[in-house]
Coordinates of C-alpha atoms in Angstrom, one line a residue:
M30 CA -30.8 61.7 107.0
S31 CA -34.2 60.3 106.9
R32 CA -35.4 63.7 106.0
F33 CA -33.1 63.9 103.2
F34 CA -34.4 60.8 101.6
A35 CA -37.9 61.8 102.5
G36 CA -37.6 65.0 100.6
C37 CA -36.2 63.4 97.5
R38 CA -38.7 62.4 94.7
P39 CA -37.9 60.4 91.7
R40 CA -37.5 62.2 88.4
L41 CA -38.1 61.0 84.9
L42 CA -35.1 60.3 82.7
G43 CA -34.4 63.4 80.8
A44 CA -36.8 65.4 82.7
G45 CA -34.0 67.7 83.7
W46 CA -32.4 67.9 80.2
P47 CA -32.6 71.1 78.3
R48 CA -35.1 71.1 75.5
T49 CA -33.2 72.9 72.9
P50 CA -33.5 73.0 69.1
M51 CA -30.1 71.1 68.8
L52 CA -31.6 68.0 70.3
L53 CA -34.5 68.1 67.9
T54 CA -32.2 68.5 65.0
L55 CA -30.2 65.4 66.0
V56 CA -33.3 63.3 66.3
L57 CA -34.5 64.4 62.9
T58 CA -31.1 63.7 61.4
L59 CA -31.0 60.2 62.7
A60 CA -34.5 59.5 61.4
A61 CA -33.6 60.7 58.0
W62 CA -30.3 58.7 57.6
P63 CA -30.1 57.4 54.0
A64 CA -30.6 53.7 53.0
W65 CA -27.1 53.4 51.6
A66 CA -25.6 54.0 55.0
Q67 CA -27.1 50.7 56.2
W68 CA -25.0 47.5 56.3
A69 CA -25.1 45.4 53.1
V70 CA -26.2 41.8 53.4
F71 CA -24.2 39.0 51.4
D72 CA -26.5 36.5 49.7
A73 CA -24.3 33.3 49.2
A74 CA -27.0 31.3 47.4
N75 CA -27.6 34.0 44.8
F76 CA -23.8 34.5 44.3
S77 CA -23.3 30.7 43.7
Q78 CA -26.2 30.7 41.2
N79 CA -24.6 33.6 39.3
V80 CA -21.2 31.9 39.3
L81 CA -22.8 28.7 38.0
T82 CA -24.7 30.6 35.3
A83 CA -21.5 32.3 34.1
A84 CA -19.6 29.0 34.0
R85 CA -22.3 27.5 31.8
E86 CA -22.2 30.4 29.5
L87 CA -18.4 30.2 29.2
E88 CA -18.7 26.5 28.5
Q89 CA -21.3 27.1 25.8
I90 CA -19.0 29.8 24.2
D91 CA -16.1 27.3 24.3
N92 CA -18.2 24.7 22.6
E93 CA -19.2 27.2 19.9
I94 CA -15.6 28.1 19.3
Q95 CA -14.7 24.4 19.0
S96 CA -17.5 23.9 16.6
L97 CA -16.4 26.8 14.4
T98 CA -12.8 25.4 14.5
N99 CA -14.0 22.0 13.3
E100 CA -16.0 23.6 10.5
A101 CA -13.0 25.6 9.4
Q102 CA -10.9 22.4 9.4
M103 CA -13.6 20.6 7.4
L104 CA -13.5 23.4 4.8
V105 CA -9.7 23.2 4.6
N106 CA -9.9 19.4 4.1
Q107 CA -12.6 19.8 1.4
A108 CA -10.4 22.4 -0.3
K109 CA -7.5 19.9 -0.2
N110 CA -9.8 17.2 -1.6
L111 CA -10.6 19.4 -4.6
E112 CA -7.0 20.2 -5.4
S113 CA -5.9 18.9 -8.8
L114 CA -2.8 16.7 -9.2
P115 CA 0.0 19.0 -10.5
L116 CA 1.6 16.1 -12.4
S117 CA 0.2 14.9 -15.8
T118 CA 1.7 12.1 -17.9
L119 CA -1.1 12.1 -20.5
S120 CA 0.9 13.8 -23.3
Q121 CA 3.8 11.4 -22.8
L122 CA 1.5 8.3 -22.9
Q123 CA -0.3 9.6 -26.0
S124 CA 3.1 10.2 -27.7
S125 CA 4.2 6.6 -26.9
T126 CA 0.9 5.2 -28.2
Q127 CA 1.0 7.3 -31.3
Q128 CA 4.5 6.1 -32.1
T129 CA 3.4 2.5 -31.9
Q130 CA 0.3 3.2 -34.1
T131 CA 2.6 4.8 -36.6
L132 CA 4.8 1.7 -36.8
L133 CA 1.7 -0.5 -37.3
A134 CA 0.4 1.8 -40.1
Q135 CA 3.8 1.4 -41.9
A136 CA 3.2 -2.3 -42.3
Q137 CA 4.8 -3.5 -45.6
G138 CA 3.0 -5.6 -48.2
I139 CA -0.2 -6.5 -46.4
A140 CA -1.4 -4.0 -43.9
F141 CA -3.6 -4.7 -40.8
N142 CA -6.7 -4.5 -42.9
V143 CA -9.3 -7.2 -43.5
Q144 CA -10.1 -6.2 -47.0
Q145 CA -6.4 -6.0 -48.1
I146 CA -5.8 -9.4 -46.6
E147 CA -8.7 -10.9 -48.5
T148 CA -7.5 -9.4 -51.7
A149 CA -3.9 -10.6 -51.2
Y150 CA -5.0 -14.1 -50.4
A151 CA -7.2 -14.2 -53.5
S152 CA -4.4 -13.1 -55.8
T153 CA -1.1 -14.1 -54.2
Y154 CA -1.6 -16.7 -51.5
G155 CA -4.3 -18.8 -53.1
S156 CA -3.8 -22.0 -55.2
A157 CA -1.5 -21.7 -58.1
S158 CA -3.3 -20.9 -61.3
S159 CA -3.0 -23.5 -64.0
T160 CA -3.3 -20.9 -66.7
A161 CA -0.7 -18.4 -65.4
S162 CA 2.6 -18.4 -67.2
D163 CA 5.8 -19.6 -65.5
A164 CA 7.0 -16.0 -65.3
A165 CA 3.8 -15.0 -63.5
L166 CA 4.2 -17.8 -61.1
V167 CA 7.8 -16.8 -60.3
A168 CA 6.8 -13.1 -59.9
T169 CA 4.0 -14.1 -57.5
A170 CA 6.5 -16.2 -55.5
Q171 CA 8.8 -13.3 -55.4
T172 CA 6.1 -11.0 -54.1
R173 CA 5.2 -13.5 -51.3
W174 CA 8.8 -13.7 -50.3
Q175 CA 9.2 -9.9 -50.1
T176 CA 6.0 -9.6 -48.1
S177 CA 7.3 -12.2 -45.5
V178 CA 10.7 -10.4 -45.3
G179 CA 8.9 -7.1 -44.8
S180 CA 6.6 -8.4 -42.1
F181 CA 9.6 -9.7 -40.1
E182 CA 11.2 -6.3 -40.5
D183 CA 8.0 -4.6 -39.3
S184 CA 7.9 -6.9 -36.3
L185 CA 11.4 -6.0 -35.4
K186 CA 10.6 -2.3 -35.7
I187 CA 7.6 -2.6 -33.4
Q188 CA 9.7 -4.6 -30.9
A189 CA 12.3 -1.8 -30.9
G190 CA 9.6 0.8 -30.4
V191 CA 8.1 -1.0 -27.5
V192 CA 11.4 -1.5 -25.8
G193 CA 12.2 2.2 -26.4
N194 CA 9.0 3.1 -24.5
I195 CA 10.1 1.1 -21.4
P196 CA 12.4 3.8 -19.8
A197 CA 9.8 6.6 -20.3
N198 CA 7.1 4.4 -18.9
S199 CA 9.2 3.5 -15.9
S200 CA 9.9 7.1 -15.2
A201 CA 6.3 8.0 -15.5
M202 CA 5.3 5.2 -13.1
S203 CA 7.8 6.3 -10.5
A204 CA 6.5 9.9 -10.7
L205 CA 2.9 8.8 -10.4
V206 CA 3.5 6.5 -7.5
S207 CA 5.3 9.2 -5.7
A208 CA 2.5 11.7 -6.4
S209 CA -0.1 9.3 -5.2
Q210 CA 1.7 8.7 -1.9
S211 CA 2.1 12.4 -1.3
A212 CA -1.4 13.4 -2.4
S213 CA -2.9 16.0 -0.2
G214 CA -6.5 15.1 -1.0
A215 CA -8.9 12.5 -2.5
L216 CA -8.9 14.2 -5.9
Q217 CA -5.1 14.1 -6.3
A218 CA -5.0 10.4 -5.2
A219 CA -7.8 9.5 -7.7
Q220 CA -6.1 11.4 -10.5
A221 CA -2.8 9.7 -9.8
G222 CA -4.6 6.3 -9.8
N223 CA -6.3 7.2 -13.1
Q224 CA -2.9 8.1 -14.7
L225 CA -1.4 4.8 -13.4
L226 CA -4.3 3.0 -15.1
A227 CA -3.7 5.0 -18.3
L228 CA 0.0 4.0 -18.1
Q229 CA -1.0 0.3 -17.7
S230 CA -3.4 0.7 -20.7
Q231 CA -0.5 2.1 -22.8
Q232 CA 1.7 -0.8 -21.9
L233 CA -1.0 -3.3 -22.8
S234 CA -1.4 -1.4 -26.1
D235 CA 2.3 -1.8 -26.8
L236 CA 2.1 -5.5 -25.9
T237 CA -0.9 -6.0 -28.1
A238 CA 0.9 -4.3 -31.0
L239 CA 4.0 -6.5 -30.5
V240 CA 2.0 -9.7 -30.4
A241 CA 0.0 -8.6 -33.5
A242 CA 3.1 -7.8 -35.5
K243 CA 4.8 -11.1 -34.5
S244 CA 1.7 -13.1 -35.3
R245 CA 1.3 -11.3 -38.6
A246 CA 4.9 -12.2 -39.6
D247 CA 4.4 -15.8 -38.6
A248 CA 1.1 -16.0 -40.4
L249 CA 2.5 -14.6 -43.6
E250 CA 5.4 -16.9 -43.6
Q251 CA 3.2 -19.9 -43.1
A252 CA 0.9 -18.7 -45.9
R253 CA 4.0 -18.3 -48.1
N254 CA 5.1 -21.8 -47.4
A255 CA 1.6 -23.1 -48.2
A256 CA 1.4 -21.1 -51.5
T257 CA 4.9 -22.2 -52.4
E258 CA 3.9 -25.8 -52.0
S259 CA 0.9 -25.3 -54.2
Q260 CA 3.0 -23.6 -56.8
G261 CA 5.6 -26.3 -56.7
Q262 CA 2.9 -28.9 -57.4
E263 CA 1.7 -26.9 -60.4
Q264 CA 5.2 -26.5 -61.8
Y265 CA 5.9 -30.2 -61.4
R266 CA 2.6 -31.0 -63.2
R267 CA 3.6 -28.8 -66.1
F268 CA 7.1 -30.3 -66.2
S269 CA 5.8 -33.9 -66.1
I270 CA 3.5 -33.4 -69.1
R271 CA 6.0 -31.5 -71.3
K272 CA 6.2 -32.8 -74.8
G273 CA 9.4 -34.1 -76.3
Y274 CA 10.7 -35.5 -73.1
V275 CA 11.1 -39.3 -72.9
P276 CA 12.2 -40.8 -69.7
H277 CA 15.3 -43.2 -70.1
D278 CA 18.1 -44.6 -68.1
V279 CA 21.2 -42.5 -67.8
S280 CA 24.6 -43.8 -67.3
M281 CA 27.0 -41.8 -65.3
F282 CA 30.8 -41.9 -64.9
G283 CA 31.1 -44.1 -68.0
E284 CA 29.2 -47.0 -66.5

């Protein structure tokens, strides 16, 4: 047994393997294995950075979309602010004002004119002339009376015209208030407000005409009374100096 171990010598690994071309081919194949066959390495930090960058880009895009939405809404609001009010009462107000002005222009006797008033007062409402005939004095008094009656008639006509405008003005006011409350933009609200101011101006114009007509009638009546008093004094003076009249006592009822 000792001889058996003594005759045995150690041999190198592979020293007894066959050296064939197949082995060489295997070694070369393993050495030339492509890079894609290697195991991929996952970079968590790089992945997190990419995700964060993508999230920021999405947030930026969302902000841009919101900004564009706000700009579009702003343009829509601007368009609403530029829309005109579909309701207009201007023609109606002008018609009412024209009717009142027509009634004022139809003033009888003495019109609302400074020059005509001066002429009338110089010829009709002044002091009674001492040289005018009795018939002329009576005719002048008749003219003054007719002028006063006509002025009162004019005042009543204007009152009726102003009262007749009330229903139309009330309807216009209701429509304008409703249009103002439902206005879709600043321009419509402003136009409704302007038309309400125009309606108020028209009503003030009617009130002014009414006061003017009433004041004219009162003034002409007062002037007529003053002129009548002056004429009465002149007629009494003439009567008192008439020749052929001798004052004396008069007995009545046989006393």
